Short mmCIF file of C-alpha atoms and ligand atoms in Angstrom, two decimals:
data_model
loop_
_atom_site.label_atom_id
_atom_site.label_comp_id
_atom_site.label_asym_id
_atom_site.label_seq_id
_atom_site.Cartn_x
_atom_site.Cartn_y
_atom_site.Cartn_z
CA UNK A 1 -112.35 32.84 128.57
CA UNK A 2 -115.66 34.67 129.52
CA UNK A 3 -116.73 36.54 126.24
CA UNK A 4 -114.39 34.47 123.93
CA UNK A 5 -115.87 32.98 120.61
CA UNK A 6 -113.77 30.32 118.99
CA UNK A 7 -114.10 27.19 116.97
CA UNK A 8 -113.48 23.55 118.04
CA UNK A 9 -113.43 20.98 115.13
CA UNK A 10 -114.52 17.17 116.56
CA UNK A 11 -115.94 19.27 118.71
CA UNK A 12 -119.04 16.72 119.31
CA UNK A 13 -116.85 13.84 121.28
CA UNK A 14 -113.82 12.75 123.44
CA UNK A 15 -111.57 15.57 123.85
CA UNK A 16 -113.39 18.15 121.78
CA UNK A 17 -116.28 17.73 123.48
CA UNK A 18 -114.51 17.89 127.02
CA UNK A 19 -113.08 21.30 126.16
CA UNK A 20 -115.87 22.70 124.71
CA UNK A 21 -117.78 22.39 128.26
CA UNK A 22 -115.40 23.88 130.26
CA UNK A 23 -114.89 27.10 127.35
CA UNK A 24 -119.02 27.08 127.88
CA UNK A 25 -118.91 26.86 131.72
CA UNK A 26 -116.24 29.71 131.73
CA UNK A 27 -118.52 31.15 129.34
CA UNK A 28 -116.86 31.48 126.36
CA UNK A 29 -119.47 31.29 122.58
CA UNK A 30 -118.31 27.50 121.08
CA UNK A 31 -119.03 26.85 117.82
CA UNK A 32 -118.19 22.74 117.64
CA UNK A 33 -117.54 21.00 114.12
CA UNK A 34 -118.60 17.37 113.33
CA UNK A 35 -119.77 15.69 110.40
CA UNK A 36 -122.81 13.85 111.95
CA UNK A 37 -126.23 15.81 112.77
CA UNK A 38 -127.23 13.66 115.25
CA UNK A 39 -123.53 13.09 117.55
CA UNK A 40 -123.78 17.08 117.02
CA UNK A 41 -127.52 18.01 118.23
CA UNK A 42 -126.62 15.39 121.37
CA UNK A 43 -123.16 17.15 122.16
CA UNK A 44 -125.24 20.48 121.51
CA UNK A 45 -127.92 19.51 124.14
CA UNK A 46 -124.84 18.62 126.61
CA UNK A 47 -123.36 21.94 126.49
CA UNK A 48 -126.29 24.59 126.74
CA UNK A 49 -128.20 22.48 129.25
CA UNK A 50 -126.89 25.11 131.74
CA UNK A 51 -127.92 28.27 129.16
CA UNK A 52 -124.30 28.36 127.86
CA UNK A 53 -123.38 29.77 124.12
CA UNK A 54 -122.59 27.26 121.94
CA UNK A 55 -123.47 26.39 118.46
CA UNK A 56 -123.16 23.71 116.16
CA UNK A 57 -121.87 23.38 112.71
CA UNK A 58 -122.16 20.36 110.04
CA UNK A 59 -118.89 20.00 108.49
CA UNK A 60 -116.19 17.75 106.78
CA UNK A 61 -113.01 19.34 107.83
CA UNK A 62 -110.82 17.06 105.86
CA UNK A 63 -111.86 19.15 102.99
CA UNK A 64 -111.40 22.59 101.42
CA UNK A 65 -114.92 22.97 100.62
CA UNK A 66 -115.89 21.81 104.63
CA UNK A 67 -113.23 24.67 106.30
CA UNK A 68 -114.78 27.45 103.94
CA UNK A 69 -118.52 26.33 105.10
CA UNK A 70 -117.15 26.48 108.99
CA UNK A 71 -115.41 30.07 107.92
CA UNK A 72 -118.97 30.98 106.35
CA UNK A 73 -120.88 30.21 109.21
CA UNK A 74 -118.56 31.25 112.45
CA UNK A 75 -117.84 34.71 110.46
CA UNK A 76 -121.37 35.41 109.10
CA UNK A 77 -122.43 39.18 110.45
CA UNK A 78 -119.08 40.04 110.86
CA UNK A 79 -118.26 37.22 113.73
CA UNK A 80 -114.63 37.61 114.56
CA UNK A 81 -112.54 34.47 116.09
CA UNK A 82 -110.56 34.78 119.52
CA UNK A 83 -109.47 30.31 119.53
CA UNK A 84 -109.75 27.99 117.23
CA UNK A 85 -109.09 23.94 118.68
CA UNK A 86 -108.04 21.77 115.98
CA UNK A 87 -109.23 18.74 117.21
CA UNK A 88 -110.67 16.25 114.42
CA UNK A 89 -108.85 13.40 113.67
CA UNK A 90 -108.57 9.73 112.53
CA UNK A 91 -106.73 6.90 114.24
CA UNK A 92 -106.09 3.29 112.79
CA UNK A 93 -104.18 0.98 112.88
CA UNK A 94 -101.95 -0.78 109.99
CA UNK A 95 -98.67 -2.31 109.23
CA UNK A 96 -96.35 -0.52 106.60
CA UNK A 97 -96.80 -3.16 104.12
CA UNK A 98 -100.36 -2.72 104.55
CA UNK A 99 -100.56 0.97 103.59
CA UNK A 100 -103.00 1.72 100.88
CA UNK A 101 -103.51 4.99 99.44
CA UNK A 102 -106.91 5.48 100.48
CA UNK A 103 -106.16 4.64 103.64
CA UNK A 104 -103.31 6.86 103.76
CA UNK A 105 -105.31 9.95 102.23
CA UNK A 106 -108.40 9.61 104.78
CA UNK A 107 -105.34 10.02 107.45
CA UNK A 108 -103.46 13.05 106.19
CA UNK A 109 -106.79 14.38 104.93
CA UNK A 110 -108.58 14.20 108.70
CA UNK A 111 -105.51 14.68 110.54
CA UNK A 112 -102.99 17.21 108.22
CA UNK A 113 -105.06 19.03 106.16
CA UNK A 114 -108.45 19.68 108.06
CA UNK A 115 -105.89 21.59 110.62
CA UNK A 116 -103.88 23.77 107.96
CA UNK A 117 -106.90 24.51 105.91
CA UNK A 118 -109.21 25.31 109.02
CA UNK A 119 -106.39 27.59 110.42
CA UNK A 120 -106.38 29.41 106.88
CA UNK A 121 -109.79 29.49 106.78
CA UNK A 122 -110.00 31.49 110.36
CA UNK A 123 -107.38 33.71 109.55
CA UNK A 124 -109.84 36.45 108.02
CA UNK A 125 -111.91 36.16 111.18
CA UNK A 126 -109.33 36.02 113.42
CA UNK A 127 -109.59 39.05 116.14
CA UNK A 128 -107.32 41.79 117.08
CA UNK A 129 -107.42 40.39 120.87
CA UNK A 130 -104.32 37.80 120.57
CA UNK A 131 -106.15 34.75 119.08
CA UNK A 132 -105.01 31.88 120.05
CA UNK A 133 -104.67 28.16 117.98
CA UNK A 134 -104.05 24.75 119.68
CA UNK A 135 -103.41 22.08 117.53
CA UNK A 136 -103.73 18.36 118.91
CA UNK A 137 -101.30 16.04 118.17
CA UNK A 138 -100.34 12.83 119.68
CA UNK A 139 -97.44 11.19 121.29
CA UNK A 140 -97.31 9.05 118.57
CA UNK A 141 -95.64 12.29 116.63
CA UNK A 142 -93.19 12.23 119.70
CA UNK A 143 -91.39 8.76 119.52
CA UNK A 144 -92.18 6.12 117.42
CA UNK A 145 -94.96 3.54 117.93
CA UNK A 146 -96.39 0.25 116.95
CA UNK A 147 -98.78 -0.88 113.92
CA UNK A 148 -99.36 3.46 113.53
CA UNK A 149 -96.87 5.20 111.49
CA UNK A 150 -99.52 6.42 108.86
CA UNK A 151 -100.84 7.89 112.36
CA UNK A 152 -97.62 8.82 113.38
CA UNK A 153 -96.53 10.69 110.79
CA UNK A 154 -99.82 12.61 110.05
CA UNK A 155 -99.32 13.65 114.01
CA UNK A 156 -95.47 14.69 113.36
CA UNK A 157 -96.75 16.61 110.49
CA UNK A 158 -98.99 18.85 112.86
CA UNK A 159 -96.29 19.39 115.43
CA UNK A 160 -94.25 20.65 112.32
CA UNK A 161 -96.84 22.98 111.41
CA UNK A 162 -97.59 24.21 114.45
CA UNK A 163 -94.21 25.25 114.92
CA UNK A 164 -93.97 27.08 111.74
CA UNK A 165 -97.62 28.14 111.80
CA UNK A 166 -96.30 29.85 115.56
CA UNK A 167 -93.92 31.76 113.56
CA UNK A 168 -95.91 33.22 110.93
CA UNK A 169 -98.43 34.33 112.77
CA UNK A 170 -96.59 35.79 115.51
CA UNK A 171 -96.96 38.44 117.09
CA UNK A 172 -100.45 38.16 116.08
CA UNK A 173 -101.94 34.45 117.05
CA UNK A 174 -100.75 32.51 119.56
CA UNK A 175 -100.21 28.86 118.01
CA UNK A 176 -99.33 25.55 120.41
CA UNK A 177 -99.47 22.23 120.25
CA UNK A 178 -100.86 19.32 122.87
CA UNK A 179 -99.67 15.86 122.42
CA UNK A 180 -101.67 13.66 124.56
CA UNK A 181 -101.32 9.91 125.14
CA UNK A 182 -104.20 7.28 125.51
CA UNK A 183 -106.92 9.39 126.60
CA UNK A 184 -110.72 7.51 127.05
CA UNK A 185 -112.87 8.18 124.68
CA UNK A 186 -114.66 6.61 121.63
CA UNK A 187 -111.49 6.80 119.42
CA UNK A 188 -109.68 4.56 121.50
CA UNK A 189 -112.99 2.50 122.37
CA UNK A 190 -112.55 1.81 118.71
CA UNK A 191 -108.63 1.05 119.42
CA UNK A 192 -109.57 -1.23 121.64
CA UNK A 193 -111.93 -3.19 119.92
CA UNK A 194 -110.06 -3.13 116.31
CA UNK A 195 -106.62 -3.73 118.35
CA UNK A 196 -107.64 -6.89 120.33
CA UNK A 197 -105.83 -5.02 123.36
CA UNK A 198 -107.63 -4.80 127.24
CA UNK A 199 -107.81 -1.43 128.92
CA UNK A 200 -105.62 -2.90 131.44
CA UNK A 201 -102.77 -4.11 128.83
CA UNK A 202 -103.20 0.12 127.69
CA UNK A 203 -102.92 1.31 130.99
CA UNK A 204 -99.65 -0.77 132.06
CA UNK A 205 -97.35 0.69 129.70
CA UNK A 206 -98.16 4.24 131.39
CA UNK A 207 -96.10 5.66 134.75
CA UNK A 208 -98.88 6.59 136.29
CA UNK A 209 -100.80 3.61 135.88
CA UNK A 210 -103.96 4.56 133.98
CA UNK A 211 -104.76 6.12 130.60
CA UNK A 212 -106.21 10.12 130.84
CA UNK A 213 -109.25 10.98 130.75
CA UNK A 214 -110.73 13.80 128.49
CA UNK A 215 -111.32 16.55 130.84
CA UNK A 216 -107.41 16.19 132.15
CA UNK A 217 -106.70 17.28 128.19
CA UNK A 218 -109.31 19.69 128.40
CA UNK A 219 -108.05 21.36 131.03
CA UNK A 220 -104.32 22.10 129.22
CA UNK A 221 -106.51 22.90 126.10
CA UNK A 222 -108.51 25.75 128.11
CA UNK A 223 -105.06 26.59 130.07
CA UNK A 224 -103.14 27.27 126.95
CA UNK A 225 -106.00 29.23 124.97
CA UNK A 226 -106.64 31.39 128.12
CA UNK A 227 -104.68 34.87 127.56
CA UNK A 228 -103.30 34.14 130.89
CA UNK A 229 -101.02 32.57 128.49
CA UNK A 230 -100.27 35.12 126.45
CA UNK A 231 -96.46 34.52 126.13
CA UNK A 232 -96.56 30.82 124.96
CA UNK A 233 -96.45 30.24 121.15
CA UNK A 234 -94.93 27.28 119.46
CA UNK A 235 -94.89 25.08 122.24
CA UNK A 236 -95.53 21.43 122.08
CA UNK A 237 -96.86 19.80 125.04
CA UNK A 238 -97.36 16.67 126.71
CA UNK A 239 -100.17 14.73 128.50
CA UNK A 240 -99.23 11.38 128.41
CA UNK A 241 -99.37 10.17 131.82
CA UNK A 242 -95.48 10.15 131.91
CA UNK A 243 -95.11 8.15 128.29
CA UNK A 244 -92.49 10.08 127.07
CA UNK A 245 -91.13 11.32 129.87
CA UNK A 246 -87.68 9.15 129.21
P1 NAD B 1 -113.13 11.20 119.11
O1 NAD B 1 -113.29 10.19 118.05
O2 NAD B 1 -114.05 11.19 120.27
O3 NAD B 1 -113.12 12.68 118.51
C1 NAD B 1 -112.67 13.00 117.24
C2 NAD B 1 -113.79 13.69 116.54
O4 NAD B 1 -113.33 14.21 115.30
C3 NAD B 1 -114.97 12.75 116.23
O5 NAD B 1 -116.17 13.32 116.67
C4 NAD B 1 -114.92 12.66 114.73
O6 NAD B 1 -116.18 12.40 114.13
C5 NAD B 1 -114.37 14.03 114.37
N1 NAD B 1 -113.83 14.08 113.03
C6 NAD B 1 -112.97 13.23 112.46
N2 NAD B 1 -112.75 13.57 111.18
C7 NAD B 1 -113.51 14.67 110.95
C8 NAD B 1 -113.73 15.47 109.82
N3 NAD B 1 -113.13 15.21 108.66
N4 NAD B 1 -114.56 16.54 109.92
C9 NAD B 1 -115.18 16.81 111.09
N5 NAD B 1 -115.03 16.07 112.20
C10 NAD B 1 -114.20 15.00 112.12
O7 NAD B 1 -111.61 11.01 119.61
P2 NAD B 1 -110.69 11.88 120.57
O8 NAD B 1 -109.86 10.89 121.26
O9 NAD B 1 -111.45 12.89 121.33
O10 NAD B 1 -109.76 12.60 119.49
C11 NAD B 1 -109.53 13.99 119.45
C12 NAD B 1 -108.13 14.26 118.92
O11 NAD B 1 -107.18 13.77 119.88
C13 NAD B 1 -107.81 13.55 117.61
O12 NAD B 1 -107.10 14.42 116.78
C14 NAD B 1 -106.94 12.38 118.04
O13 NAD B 1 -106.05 11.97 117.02
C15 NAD B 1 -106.20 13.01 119.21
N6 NAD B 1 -105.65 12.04 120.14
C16 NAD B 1 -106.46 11.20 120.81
C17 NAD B 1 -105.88 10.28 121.68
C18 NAD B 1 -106.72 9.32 122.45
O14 NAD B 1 -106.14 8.37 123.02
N7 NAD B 1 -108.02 9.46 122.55
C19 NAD B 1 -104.49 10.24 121.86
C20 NAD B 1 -103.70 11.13 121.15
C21 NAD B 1 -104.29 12.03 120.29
#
């Protein structure tokens, strides 16, 4: 990825942040997206401590007005786009007859629409060098699961897209999708504390025993972006520890 520039939004923790070291290390220009100053200068300080090229840009990606600032910023002196990591995203946890609408939109907003509007917004900038998209998911858009079908269908919405997003941008960007399962990180720190579940009770219901850890997701993410690549497009892939694998 050496002389890539790209874009990965909740790029300042958990998975994000795990990909956006190893595009650094391999020294690829990161722009990461978050919506807090602070998480972002910390993530920033994480990633150039060994002189890498990354940036970092304040934005609300659940929002028209937040992809257009990212677009503004990335793209300013003509700054074209080789990946773009759609990343962001909400988890929690509520039973259907506890759905409320605000609830709902937070979801589809931080989940559905930061990764359709951020793709459009990229589009312009994309480059002619086979850009390449990876969307994440969840296996929760895979098969159903508990207490999360807000969740679940905001993630089955993104698998959707990325399939048709694959098509209508082919031959030009690359566009796949990574479903992961549990992974560790302060999202499901958060699921863990909200949920009343242990780590062990998570990790049981898993083949190989534990939940992942970021950099195992990272390490698809940088696999699939890498032109290496170049002839998967509308793929949707697993790392789930076995989960699905029934
Ligand atoms: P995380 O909370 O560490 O990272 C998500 C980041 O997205 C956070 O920094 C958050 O502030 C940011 N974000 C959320 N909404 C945003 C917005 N509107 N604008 C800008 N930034 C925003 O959690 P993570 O586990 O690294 O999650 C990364 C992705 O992986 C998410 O899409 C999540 O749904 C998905 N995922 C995670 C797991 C897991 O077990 N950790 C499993 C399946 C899928």
């Amino acid at each position: 990825m050496e002389e890539k520039r790209g874009v990965i939004s909740g790029g300042t923790s958990g998975i994000g942040l795990a990909a956006a070291k190893l595009l650094v290390r391999d020294g690829a220009h990161v722009f990461i997206v978050g919506r807090d100053d602070q998480k972002g200068a910390a993530a920033l300080a994480e990633l150039t401590e060994g002189k890498g090229r990354a940036d970092y840009v304040q934005a609300d990606v659940s929002t028209l007005e937040g992809c257009r600032k990212v677009a503004e910023i990335v793209g300013h002196h003509d700054g074209k786009v080789d990946f773009l990591v759609n990343c962001a995203g909400r988890y929690k946890e509520q039973p259907i007859d506890e759905i409320t609408e605000s609830e709902y939109d937070a979801m589809m907003n931080a989940n559905v629409k930061s990764t359709i509007f951020l793709t459009k917004t990229m589009i312009p900038l994309f480059s002619e060098n086979q850009p390449s998209i990876v969307n994440i998911a969840s296996d929760a858009a895979l098969e159903g699961n508990y207490g999360c079908a807000v969740y679940a269908a905001s993630k089955g919405a993104v698998v959707a897209f990325t399939r048709a997003a694959a098509l209508d941008l082919s031959p030009w960007v690359r566009v796949n999708c990574i479903c992961p399962g549990d992974v560790d990180t302060p999202l499901v720190q958060k699921q863990l504390e909200e949920g009343g579940y242990t780590m062990a009770s998570m990790a049981s219901i898993y083949p190989l025993g534990r939940i992942g850890r970021p950099e195992e997701v990272a390490h698809m993410i940088c696999s699939v972006l890498s032109p290496l690549n170049g002839f998967m497009t509308g793929a949707i892939l697993s790392v789930d520890g076995g989960l699905t694998a029934k």
